[in-house]
Short mmCIF file of C-alpha atoms and ligand atoms in Angstrom, two decimals:
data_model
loop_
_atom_site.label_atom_id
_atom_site.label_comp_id
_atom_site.label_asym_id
_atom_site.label_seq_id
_atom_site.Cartn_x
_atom_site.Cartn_y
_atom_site.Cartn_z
CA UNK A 250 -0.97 16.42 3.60
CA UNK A 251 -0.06 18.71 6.23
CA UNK A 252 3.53 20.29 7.15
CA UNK A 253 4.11 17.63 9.82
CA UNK A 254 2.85 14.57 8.01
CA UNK A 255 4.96 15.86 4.75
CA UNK A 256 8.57 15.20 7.02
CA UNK A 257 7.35 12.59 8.88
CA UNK A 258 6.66 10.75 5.07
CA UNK A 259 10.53 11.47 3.78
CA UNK A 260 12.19 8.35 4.23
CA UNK A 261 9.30 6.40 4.54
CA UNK A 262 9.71 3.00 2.78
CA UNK A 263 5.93 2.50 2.54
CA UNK A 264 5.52 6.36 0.80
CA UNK A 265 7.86 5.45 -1.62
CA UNK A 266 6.50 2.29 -2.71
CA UNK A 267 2.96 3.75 -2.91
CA UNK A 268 4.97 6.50 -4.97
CA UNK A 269 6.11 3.64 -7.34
CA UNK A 270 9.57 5.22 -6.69
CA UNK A 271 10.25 1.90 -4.62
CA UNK A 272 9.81 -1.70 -5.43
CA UNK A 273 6.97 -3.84 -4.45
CA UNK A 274 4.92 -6.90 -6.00
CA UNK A 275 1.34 -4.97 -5.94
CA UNK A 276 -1.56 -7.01 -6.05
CA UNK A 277 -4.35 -4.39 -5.88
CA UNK A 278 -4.24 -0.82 -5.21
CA UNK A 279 -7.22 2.12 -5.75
CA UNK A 280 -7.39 5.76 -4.69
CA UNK A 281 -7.19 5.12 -1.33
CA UNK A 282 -5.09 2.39 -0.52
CA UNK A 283 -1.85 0.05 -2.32
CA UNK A 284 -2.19 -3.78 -1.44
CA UNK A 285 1.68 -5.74 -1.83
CA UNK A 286 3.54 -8.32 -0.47
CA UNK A 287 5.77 -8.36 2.59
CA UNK A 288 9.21 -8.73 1.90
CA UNK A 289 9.49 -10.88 4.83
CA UNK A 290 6.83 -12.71 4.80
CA UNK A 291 5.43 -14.78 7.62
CA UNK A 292 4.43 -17.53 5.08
CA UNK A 293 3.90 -17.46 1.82
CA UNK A 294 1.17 -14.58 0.02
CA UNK A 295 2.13 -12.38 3.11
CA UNK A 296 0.30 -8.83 1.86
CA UNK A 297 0.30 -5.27 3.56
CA UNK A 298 -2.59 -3.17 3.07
CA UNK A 299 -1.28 0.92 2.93
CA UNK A 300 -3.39 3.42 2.96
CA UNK A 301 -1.96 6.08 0.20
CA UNK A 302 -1.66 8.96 2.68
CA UNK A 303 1.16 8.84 5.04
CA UNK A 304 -0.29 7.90 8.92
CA UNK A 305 1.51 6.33 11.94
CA UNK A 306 -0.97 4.45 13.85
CA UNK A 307 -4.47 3.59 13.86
CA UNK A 308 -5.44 7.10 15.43
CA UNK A 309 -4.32 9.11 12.63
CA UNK A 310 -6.07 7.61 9.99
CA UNK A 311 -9.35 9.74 8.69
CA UNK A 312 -13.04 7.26 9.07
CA UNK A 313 -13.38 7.06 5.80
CA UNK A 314 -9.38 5.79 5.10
CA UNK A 315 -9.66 3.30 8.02
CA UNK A 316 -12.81 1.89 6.85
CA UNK A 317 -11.26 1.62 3.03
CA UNK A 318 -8.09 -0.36 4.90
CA UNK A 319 -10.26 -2.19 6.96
CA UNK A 320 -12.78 -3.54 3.70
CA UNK A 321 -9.80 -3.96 1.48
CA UNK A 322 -7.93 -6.18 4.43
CA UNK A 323 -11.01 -8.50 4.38
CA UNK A 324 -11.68 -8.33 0.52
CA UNK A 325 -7.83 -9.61 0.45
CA UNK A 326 -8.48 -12.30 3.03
CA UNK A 327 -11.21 -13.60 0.98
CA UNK A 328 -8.60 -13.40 -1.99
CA UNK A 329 -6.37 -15.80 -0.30
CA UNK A 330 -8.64 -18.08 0.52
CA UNK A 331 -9.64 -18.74 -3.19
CA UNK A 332 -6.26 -18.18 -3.98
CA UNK A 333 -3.75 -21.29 -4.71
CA UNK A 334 -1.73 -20.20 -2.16
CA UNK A 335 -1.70 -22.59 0.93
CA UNK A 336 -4.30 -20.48 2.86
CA UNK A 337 -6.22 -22.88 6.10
CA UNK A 338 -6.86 -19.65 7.98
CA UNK A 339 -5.95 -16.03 8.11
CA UNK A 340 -4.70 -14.00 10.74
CA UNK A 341 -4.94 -9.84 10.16
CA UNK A 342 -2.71 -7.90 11.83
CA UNK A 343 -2.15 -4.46 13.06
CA UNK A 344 1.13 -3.27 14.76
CA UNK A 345 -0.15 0.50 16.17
CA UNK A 346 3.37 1.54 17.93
CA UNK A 347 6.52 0.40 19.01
CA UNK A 348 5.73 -1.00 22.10
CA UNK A 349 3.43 -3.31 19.44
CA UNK A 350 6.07 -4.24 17.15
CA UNK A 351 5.59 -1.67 14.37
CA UNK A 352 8.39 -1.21 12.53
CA UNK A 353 7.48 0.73 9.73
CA UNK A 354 6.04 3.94 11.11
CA UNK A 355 3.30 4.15 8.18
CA UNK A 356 0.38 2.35 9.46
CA UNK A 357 -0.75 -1.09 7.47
CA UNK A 358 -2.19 -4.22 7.76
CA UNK A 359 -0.54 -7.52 7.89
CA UNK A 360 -2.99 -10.14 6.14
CA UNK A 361 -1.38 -13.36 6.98
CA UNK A 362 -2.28 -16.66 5.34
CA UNK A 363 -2.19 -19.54 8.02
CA UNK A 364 -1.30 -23.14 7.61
CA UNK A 365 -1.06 -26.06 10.45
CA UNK A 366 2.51 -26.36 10.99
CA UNK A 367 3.58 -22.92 9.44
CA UNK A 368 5.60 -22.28 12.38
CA UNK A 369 4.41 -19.14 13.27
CA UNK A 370 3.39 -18.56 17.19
CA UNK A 371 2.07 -15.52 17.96
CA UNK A 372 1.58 -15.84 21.52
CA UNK A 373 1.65 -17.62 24.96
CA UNK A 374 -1.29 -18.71 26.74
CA UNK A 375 -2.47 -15.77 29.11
CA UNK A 376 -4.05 -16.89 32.75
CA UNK A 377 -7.77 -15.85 33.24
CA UNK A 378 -8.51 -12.42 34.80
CA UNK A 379 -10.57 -12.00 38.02
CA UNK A 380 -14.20 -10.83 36.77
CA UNK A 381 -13.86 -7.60 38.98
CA UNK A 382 -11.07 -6.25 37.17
CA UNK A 383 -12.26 -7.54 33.94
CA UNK A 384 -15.34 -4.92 35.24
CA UNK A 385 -12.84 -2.26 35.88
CA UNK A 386 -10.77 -2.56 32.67
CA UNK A 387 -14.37 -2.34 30.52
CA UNK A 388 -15.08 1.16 32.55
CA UNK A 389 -11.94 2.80 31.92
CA UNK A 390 -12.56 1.80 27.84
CA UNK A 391 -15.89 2.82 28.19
CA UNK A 392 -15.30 5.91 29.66
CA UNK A 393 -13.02 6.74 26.66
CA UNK A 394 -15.03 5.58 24.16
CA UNK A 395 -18.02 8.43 25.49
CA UNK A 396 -15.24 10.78 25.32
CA UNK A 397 -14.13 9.96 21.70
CA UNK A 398 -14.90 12.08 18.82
P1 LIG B 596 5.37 -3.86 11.30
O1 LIG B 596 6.21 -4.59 12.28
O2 LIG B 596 5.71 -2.39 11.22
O3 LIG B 596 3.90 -4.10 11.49
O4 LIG B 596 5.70 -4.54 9.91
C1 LIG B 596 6.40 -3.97 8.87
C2 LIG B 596 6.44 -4.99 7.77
O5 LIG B 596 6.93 -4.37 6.61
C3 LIG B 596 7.34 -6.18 8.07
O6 LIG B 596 6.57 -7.38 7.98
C4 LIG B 596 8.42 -6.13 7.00
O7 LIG B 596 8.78 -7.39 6.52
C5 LIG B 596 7.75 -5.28 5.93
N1 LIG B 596 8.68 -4.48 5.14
C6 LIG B 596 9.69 -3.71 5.63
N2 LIG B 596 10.32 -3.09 4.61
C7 LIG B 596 9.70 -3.48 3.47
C8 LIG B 596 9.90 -3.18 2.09
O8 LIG B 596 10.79 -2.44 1.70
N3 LIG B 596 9.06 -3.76 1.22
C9 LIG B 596 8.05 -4.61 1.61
N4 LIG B 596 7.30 -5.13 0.67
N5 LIG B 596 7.84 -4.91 2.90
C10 LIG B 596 8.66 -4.36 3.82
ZN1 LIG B 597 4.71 6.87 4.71
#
């Protein structure tokens, strides 16, 4: 871990549970990554997949760490589903910067078991966008996406 990442992990609620130094109900964890259950859970069996290494957002995460989160998100999905919690549908859930609703600055996935009538509404219904801006918004991504490393 460098320097930066080192202070920017103090305090972090998410390093210390991966640390065991915190509380958590873990349900799976290997060398890259600690699966456990939200505190506040949307509904019942609620998890948070953490990757080990402190990172804020999606951007700082190395390929190989994202694609661990990533297969251990749907691995847990499929979990749930042959769990007996109350699992209909799942929603996964990423929260990459304030603006987003992160809260806890160490990046994770929400893997959210979905019921009808759990209450939860994530959203309101968004009008259609004209096709020529739809064109637009694809260049600009595009155009970063041949710039990416
Ligand atoms: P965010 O909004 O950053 O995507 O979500 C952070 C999540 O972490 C929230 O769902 C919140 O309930 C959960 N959380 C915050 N503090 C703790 C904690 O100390 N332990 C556990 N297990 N979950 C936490
Ligand atoms: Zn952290």
């Amino acid at each position: 871990m460098t320097q930066n990442a080192t202070s920017a992990a103090q305090g972090c609620i998410f390093c210390a549970i991966v640390a065991r130094e915190s509380e958590a109900s873990v349900v799976y964890e290997d060398e890259t990554v600690v699966v456990f259950m939200d505190l506040n859970p949307v509904t019942p069996g609620h998890l948070l997949v953490v990757p080990r290494e402190h990172a804020v957002g999606l951007d700082d995460l190395d390929q190989a760490t994202s694609a661990r989160v990533w297969e251990v998100g749907r691995d847990m999905a499929r979990a749930l589903r042959r769990s007996r919690m109350r699992c209909e549908g799942i929603n996964v859930l990423v929260c990459d910067g304030e603006a987003a609703f992160q809260t806890v600055f160490h990046f994770h996935l929400h893997i959210v078991p979905r019921y009808v009538g759990d209450g939860w509404i994530l959203m309101s219904e968004p009008p259609e966008r004209e096709r020529s801006l739809l064109d637009s918004d694809a260049h600009a991504i595009k155009e970063a996406i041949a710039s990416t490393d």
